[in-house]
mmCIF file of N, CA and C in Angstrom:
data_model
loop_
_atom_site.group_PDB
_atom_site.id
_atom_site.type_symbol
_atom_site.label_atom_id
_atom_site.label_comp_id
_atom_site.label_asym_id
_atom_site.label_seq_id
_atom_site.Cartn_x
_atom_site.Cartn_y
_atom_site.Cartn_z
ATOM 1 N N UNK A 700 -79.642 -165.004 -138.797
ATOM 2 C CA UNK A 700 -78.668 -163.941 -138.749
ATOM 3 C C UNK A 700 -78.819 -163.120 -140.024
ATOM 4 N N UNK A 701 -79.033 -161.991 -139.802
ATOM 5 C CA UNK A 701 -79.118 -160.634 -140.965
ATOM 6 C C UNK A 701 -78.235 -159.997 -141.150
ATOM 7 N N UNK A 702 -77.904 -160.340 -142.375
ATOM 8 C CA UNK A 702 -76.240 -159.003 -142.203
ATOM 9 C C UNK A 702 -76.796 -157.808 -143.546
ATOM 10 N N UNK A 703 -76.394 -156.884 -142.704
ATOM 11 C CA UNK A 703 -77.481 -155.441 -143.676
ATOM 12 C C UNK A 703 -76.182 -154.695 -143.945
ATOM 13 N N UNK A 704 -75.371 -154.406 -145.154
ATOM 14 C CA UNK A 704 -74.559 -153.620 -146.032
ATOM 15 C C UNK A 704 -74.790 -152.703 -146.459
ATOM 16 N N UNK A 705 -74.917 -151.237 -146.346
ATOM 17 C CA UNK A 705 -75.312 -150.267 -146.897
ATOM 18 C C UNK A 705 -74.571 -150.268 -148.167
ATOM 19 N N UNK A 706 -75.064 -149.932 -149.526
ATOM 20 C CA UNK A 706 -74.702 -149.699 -150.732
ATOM 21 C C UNK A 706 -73.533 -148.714 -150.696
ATOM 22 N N UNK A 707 -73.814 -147.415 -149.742
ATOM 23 C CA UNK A 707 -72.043 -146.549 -150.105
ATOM 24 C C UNK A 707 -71.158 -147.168 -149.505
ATOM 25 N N UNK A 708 -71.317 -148.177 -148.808
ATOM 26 C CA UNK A 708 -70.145 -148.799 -147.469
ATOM 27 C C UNK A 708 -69.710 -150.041 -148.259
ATOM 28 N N UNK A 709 -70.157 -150.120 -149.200
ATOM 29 C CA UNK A 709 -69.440 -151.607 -150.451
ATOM 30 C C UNK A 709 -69.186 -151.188 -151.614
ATOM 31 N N UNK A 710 -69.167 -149.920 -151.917
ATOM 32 C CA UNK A 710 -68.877 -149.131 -153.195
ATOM 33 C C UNK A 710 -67.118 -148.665 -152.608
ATOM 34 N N UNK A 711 -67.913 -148.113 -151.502
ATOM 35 C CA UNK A 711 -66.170 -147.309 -150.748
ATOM 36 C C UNK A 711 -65.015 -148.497 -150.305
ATOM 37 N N UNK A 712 -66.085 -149.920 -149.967
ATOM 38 C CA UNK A 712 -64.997 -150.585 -150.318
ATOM 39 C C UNK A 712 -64.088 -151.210 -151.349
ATOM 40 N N UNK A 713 -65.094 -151.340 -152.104
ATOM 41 C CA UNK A 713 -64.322 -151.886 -153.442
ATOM 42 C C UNK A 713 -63.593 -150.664 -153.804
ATOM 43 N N UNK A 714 -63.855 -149.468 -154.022
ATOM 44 C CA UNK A 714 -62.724 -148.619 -153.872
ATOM 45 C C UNK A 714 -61.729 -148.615 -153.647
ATOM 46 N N UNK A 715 -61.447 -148.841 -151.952
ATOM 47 C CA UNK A 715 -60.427 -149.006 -151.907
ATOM 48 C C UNK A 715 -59.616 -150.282 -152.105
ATOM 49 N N UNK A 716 -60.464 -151.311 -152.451
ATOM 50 C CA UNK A 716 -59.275 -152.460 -152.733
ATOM 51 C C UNK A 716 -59.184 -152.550 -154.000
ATOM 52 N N UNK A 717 -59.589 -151.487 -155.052
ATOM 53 C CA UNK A 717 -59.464 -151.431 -156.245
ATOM 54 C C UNK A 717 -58.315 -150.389 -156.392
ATOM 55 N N UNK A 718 -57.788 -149.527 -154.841
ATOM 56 C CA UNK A 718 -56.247 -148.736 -154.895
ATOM 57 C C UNK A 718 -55.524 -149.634 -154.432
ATOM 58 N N UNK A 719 -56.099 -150.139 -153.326
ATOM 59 C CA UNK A 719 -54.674 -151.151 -153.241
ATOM 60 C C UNK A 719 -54.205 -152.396 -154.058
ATOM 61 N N UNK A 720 -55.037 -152.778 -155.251
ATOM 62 C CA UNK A 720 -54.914 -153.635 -156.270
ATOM 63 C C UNK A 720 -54.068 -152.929 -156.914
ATOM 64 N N UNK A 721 -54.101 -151.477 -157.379
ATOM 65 C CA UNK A 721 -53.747 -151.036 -157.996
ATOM 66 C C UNK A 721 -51.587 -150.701 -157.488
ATOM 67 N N UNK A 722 -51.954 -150.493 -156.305
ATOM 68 C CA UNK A 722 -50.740 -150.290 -155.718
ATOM 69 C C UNK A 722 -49.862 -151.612 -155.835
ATOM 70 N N UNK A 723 -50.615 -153.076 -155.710
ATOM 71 C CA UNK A 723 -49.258 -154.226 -155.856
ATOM 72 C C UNK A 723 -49.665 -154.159 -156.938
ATOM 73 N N UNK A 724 -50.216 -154.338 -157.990
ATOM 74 C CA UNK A 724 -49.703 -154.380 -159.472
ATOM 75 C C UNK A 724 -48.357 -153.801 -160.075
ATOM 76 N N UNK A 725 -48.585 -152.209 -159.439
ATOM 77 C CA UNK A 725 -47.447 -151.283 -159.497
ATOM 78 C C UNK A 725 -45.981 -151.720 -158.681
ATOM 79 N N UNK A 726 -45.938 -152.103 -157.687
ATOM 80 C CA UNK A 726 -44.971 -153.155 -157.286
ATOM 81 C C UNK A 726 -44.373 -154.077 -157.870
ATOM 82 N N UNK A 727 -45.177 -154.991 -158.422
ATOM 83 C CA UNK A 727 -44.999 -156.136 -159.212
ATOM 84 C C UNK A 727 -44.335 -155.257 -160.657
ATOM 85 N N UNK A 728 -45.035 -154.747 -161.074
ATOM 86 C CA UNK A 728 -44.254 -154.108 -162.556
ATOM 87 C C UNK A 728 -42.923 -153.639 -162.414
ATOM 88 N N UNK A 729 -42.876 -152.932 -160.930
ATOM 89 C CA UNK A 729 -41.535 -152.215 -160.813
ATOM 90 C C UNK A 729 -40.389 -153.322 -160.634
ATOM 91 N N UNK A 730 -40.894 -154.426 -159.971
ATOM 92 C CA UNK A 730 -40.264 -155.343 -159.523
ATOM 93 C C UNK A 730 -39.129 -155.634 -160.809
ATOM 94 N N UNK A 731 -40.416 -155.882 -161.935
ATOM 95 C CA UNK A 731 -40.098 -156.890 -162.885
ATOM 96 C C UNK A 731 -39.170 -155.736 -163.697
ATOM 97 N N UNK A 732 -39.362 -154.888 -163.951
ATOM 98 C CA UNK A 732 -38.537 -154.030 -165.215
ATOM 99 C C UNK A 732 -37.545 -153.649 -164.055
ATOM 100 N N UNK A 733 -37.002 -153.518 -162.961
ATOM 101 C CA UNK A 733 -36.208 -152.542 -162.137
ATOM 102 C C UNK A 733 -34.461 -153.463 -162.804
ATOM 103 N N UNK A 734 -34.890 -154.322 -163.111
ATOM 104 C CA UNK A 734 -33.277 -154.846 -163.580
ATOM 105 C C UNK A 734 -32.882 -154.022 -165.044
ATOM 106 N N UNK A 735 -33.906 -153.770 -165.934
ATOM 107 C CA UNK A 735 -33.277 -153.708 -166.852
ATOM 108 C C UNK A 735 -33.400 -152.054 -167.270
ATOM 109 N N UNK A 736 -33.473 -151.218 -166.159
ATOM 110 C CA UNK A 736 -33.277 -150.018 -165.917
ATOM 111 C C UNK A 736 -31.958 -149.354 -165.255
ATOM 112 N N UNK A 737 -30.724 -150.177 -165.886
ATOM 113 C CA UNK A 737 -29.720 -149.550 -165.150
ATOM 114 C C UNK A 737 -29.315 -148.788 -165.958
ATOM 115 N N UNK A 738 -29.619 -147.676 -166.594
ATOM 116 C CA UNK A 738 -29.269 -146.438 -167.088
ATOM 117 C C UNK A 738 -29.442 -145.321 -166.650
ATOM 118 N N UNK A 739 -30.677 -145.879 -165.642
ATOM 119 C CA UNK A 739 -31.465 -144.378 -165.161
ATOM 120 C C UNK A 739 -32.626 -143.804 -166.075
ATOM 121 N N UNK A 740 -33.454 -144.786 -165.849
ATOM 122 C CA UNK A 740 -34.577 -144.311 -167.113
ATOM 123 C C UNK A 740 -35.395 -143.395 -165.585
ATOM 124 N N UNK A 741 -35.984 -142.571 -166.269
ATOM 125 C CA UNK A 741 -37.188 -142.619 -165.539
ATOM 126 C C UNK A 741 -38.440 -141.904 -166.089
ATOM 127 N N UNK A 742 -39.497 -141.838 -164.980
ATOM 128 C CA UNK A 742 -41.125 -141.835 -165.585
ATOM 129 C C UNK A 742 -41.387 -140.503 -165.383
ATOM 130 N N UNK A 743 -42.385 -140.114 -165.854
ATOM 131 C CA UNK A 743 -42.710 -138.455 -165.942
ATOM 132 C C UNK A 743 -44.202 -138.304 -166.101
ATOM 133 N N UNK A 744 -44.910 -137.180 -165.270
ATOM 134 C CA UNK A 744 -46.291 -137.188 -165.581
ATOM 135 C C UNK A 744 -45.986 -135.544 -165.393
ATOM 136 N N UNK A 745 -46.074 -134.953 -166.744
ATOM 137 C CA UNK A 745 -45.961 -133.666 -166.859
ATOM 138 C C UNK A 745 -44.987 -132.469 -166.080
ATOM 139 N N UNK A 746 -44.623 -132.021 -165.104
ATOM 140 C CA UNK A 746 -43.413 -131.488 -164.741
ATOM 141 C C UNK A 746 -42.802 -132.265 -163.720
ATOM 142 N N UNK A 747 -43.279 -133.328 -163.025
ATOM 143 C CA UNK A 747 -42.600 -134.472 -162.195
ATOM 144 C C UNK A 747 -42.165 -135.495 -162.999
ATOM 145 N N UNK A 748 -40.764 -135.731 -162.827
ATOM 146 C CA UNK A 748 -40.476 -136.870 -162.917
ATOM 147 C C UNK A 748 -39.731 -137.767 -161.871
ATOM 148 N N UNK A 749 -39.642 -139.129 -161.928
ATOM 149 C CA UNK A 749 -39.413 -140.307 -160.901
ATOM 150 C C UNK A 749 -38.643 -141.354 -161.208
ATOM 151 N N UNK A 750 -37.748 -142.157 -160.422
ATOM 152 C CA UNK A 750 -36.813 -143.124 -160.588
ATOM 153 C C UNK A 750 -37.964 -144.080 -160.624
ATOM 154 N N UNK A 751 -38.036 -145.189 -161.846
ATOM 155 C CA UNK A 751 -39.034 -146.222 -161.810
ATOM 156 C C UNK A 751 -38.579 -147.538 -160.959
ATOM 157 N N UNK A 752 -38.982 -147.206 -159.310
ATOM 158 C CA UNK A 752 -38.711 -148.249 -158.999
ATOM 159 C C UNK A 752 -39.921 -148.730 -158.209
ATOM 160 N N UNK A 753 -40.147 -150.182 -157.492
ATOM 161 C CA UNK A 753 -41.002 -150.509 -156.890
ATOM 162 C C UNK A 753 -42.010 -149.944 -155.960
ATOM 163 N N UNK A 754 -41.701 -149.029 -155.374
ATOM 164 C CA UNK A 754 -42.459 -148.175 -154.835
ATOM 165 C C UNK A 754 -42.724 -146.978 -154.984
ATOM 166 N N UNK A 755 -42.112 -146.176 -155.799
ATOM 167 C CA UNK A 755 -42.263 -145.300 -156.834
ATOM 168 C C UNK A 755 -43.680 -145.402 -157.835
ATOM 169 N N UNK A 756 -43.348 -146.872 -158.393
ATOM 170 C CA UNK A 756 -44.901 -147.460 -159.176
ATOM 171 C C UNK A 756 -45.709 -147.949 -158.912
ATOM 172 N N UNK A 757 -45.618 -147.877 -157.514
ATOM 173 C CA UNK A 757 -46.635 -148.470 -156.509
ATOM 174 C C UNK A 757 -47.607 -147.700 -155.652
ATOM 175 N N UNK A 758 -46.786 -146.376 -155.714
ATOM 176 C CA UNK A 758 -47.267 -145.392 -155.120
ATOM 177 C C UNK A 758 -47.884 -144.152 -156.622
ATOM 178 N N UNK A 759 -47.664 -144.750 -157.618
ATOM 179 C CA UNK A 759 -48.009 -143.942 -158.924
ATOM 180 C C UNK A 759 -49.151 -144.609 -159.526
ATOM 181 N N UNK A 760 -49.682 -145.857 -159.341
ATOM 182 C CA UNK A 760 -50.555 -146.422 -159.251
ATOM 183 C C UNK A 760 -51.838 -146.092 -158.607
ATOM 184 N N UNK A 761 -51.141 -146.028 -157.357
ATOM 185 C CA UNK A 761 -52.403 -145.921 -156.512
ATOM 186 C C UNK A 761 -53.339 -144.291 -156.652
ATOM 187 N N UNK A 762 -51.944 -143.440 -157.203
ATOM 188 C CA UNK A 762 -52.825 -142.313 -157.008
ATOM 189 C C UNK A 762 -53.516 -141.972 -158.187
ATOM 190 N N UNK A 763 -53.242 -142.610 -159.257
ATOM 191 C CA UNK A 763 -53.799 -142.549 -160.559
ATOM 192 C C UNK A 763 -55.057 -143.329 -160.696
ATOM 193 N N UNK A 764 -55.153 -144.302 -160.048
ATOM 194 C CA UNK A 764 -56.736 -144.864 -159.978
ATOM 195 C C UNK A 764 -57.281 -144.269 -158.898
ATOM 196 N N UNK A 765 -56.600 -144.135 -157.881
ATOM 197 C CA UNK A 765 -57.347 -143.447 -156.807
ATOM 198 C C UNK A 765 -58.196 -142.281 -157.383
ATOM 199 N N UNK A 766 -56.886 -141.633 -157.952
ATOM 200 C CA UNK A 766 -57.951 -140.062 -158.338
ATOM 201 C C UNK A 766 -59.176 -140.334 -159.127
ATOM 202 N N UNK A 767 -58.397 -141.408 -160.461
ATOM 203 C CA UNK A 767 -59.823 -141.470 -161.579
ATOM 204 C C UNK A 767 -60.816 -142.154 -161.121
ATOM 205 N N UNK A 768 -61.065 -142.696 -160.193
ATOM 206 C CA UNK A 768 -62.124 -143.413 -159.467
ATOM 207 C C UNK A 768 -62.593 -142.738 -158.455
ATOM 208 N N UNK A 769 -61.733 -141.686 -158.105
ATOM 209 C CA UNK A 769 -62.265 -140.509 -156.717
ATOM 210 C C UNK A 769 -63.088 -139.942 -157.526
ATOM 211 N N UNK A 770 -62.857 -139.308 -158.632
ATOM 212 C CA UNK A 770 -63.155 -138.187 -159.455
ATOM 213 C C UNK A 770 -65.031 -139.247 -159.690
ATOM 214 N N UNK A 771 -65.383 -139.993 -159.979
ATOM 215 C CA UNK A 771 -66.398 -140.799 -160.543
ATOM 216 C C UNK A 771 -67.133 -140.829 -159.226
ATOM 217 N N UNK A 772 -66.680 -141.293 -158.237
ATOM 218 C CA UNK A 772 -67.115 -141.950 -157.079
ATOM 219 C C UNK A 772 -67.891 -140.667 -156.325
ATOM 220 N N UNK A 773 -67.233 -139.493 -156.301
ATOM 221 C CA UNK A 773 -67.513 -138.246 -155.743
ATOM 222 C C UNK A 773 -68.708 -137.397 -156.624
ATOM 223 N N UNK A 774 -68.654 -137.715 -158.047
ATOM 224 C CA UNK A 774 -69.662 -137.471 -158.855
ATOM 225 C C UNK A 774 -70.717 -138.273 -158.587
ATOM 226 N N UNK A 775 -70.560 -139.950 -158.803
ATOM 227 C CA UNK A 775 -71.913 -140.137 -158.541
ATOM 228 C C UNK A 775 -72.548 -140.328 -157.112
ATOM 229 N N UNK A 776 -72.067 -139.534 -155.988
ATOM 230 C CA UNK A 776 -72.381 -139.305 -154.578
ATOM 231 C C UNK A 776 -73.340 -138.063 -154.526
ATOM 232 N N UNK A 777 -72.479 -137.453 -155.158
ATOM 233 C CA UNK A 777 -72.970 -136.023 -155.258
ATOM 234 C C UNK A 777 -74.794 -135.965 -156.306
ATOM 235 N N UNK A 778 -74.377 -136.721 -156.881
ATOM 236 C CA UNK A 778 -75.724 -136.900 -157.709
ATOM 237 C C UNK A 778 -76.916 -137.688 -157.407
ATOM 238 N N UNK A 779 -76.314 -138.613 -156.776
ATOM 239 C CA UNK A 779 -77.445 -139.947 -156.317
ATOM 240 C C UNK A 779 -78.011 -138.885 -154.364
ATOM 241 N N UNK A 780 -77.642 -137.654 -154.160
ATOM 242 C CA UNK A 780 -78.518 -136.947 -153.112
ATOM 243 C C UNK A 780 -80.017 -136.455 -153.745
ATOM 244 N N UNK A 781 -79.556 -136.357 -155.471
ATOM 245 C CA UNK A 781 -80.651 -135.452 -155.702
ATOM 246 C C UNK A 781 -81.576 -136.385 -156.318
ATOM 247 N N UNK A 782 -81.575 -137.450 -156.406
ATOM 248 C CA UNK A 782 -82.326 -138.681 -156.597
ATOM 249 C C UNK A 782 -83.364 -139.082 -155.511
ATOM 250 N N UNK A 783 -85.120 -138.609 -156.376
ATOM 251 C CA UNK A 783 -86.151 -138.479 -155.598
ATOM 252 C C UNK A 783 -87.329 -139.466 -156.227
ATOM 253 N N UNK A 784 -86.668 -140.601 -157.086
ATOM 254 C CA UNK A 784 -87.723 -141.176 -157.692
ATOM 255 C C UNK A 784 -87.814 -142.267 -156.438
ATOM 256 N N UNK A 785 -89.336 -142.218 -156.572
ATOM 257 C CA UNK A 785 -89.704 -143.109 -155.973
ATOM 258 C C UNK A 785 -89.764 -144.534 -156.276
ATOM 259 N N UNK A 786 -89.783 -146.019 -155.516
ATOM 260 C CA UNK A 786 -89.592 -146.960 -156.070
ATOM 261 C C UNK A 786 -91.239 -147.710 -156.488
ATOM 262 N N UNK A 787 -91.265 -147.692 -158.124
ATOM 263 C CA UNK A 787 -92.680 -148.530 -158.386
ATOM 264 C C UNK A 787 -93.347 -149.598 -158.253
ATOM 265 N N UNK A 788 -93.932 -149.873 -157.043
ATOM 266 C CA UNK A 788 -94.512 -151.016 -156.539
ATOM 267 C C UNK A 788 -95.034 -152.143 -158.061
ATOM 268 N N UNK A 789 -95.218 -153.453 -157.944
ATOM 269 C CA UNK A 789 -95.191 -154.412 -158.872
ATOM 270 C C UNK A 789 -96.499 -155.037 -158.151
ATOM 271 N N UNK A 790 -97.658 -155.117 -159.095
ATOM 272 C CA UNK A 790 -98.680 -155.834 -158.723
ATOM 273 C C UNK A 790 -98.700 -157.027 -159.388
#
């Protein structure tokens, strides 16, 4: 039995379970600080701001690695087309 994985089809996955890692981490954090936020704190990423709660940081997570790993992932896609070296045989 041969099992054949294409290289972008295990990159795109770890991708994405490197957002959704990212998303229960953010859960878990919100989890843990959401008690001792009864003042009304909340989080801010430049003109948004957000009630820090479990899914709030779960969903702030995901899009923050998502992007910085979109942003990489889409670069080196875009680059590895123009990649024409050939592979050097070993005698």
């Amino acid at each position: 039995m041969s099992f054949a994985t294409g290289g972008r089809r295990v990159v795109f996955v770890i991708y994405g379970a490197a957002v959704a890692i990212a998303g229960l981490f953010g859960y878990a954090l919100g989890y843990v600080i959401q008690p001792n936020l009864l003042d009304g704190h909340v989080g801010s990423l430049g003109p948004v701001t957000f009630a820090l709660t479990p899914l709030n940081l779960a969903i702030y997570g995901m899009v923050m690695v998502g992007a910085m790993l979109g942003v990489l992932l889409l670069l080196v896609s875009y680059v590895s087309r123009f990649d024409d070296a050939t592979p050097v045989e070993v005698e």
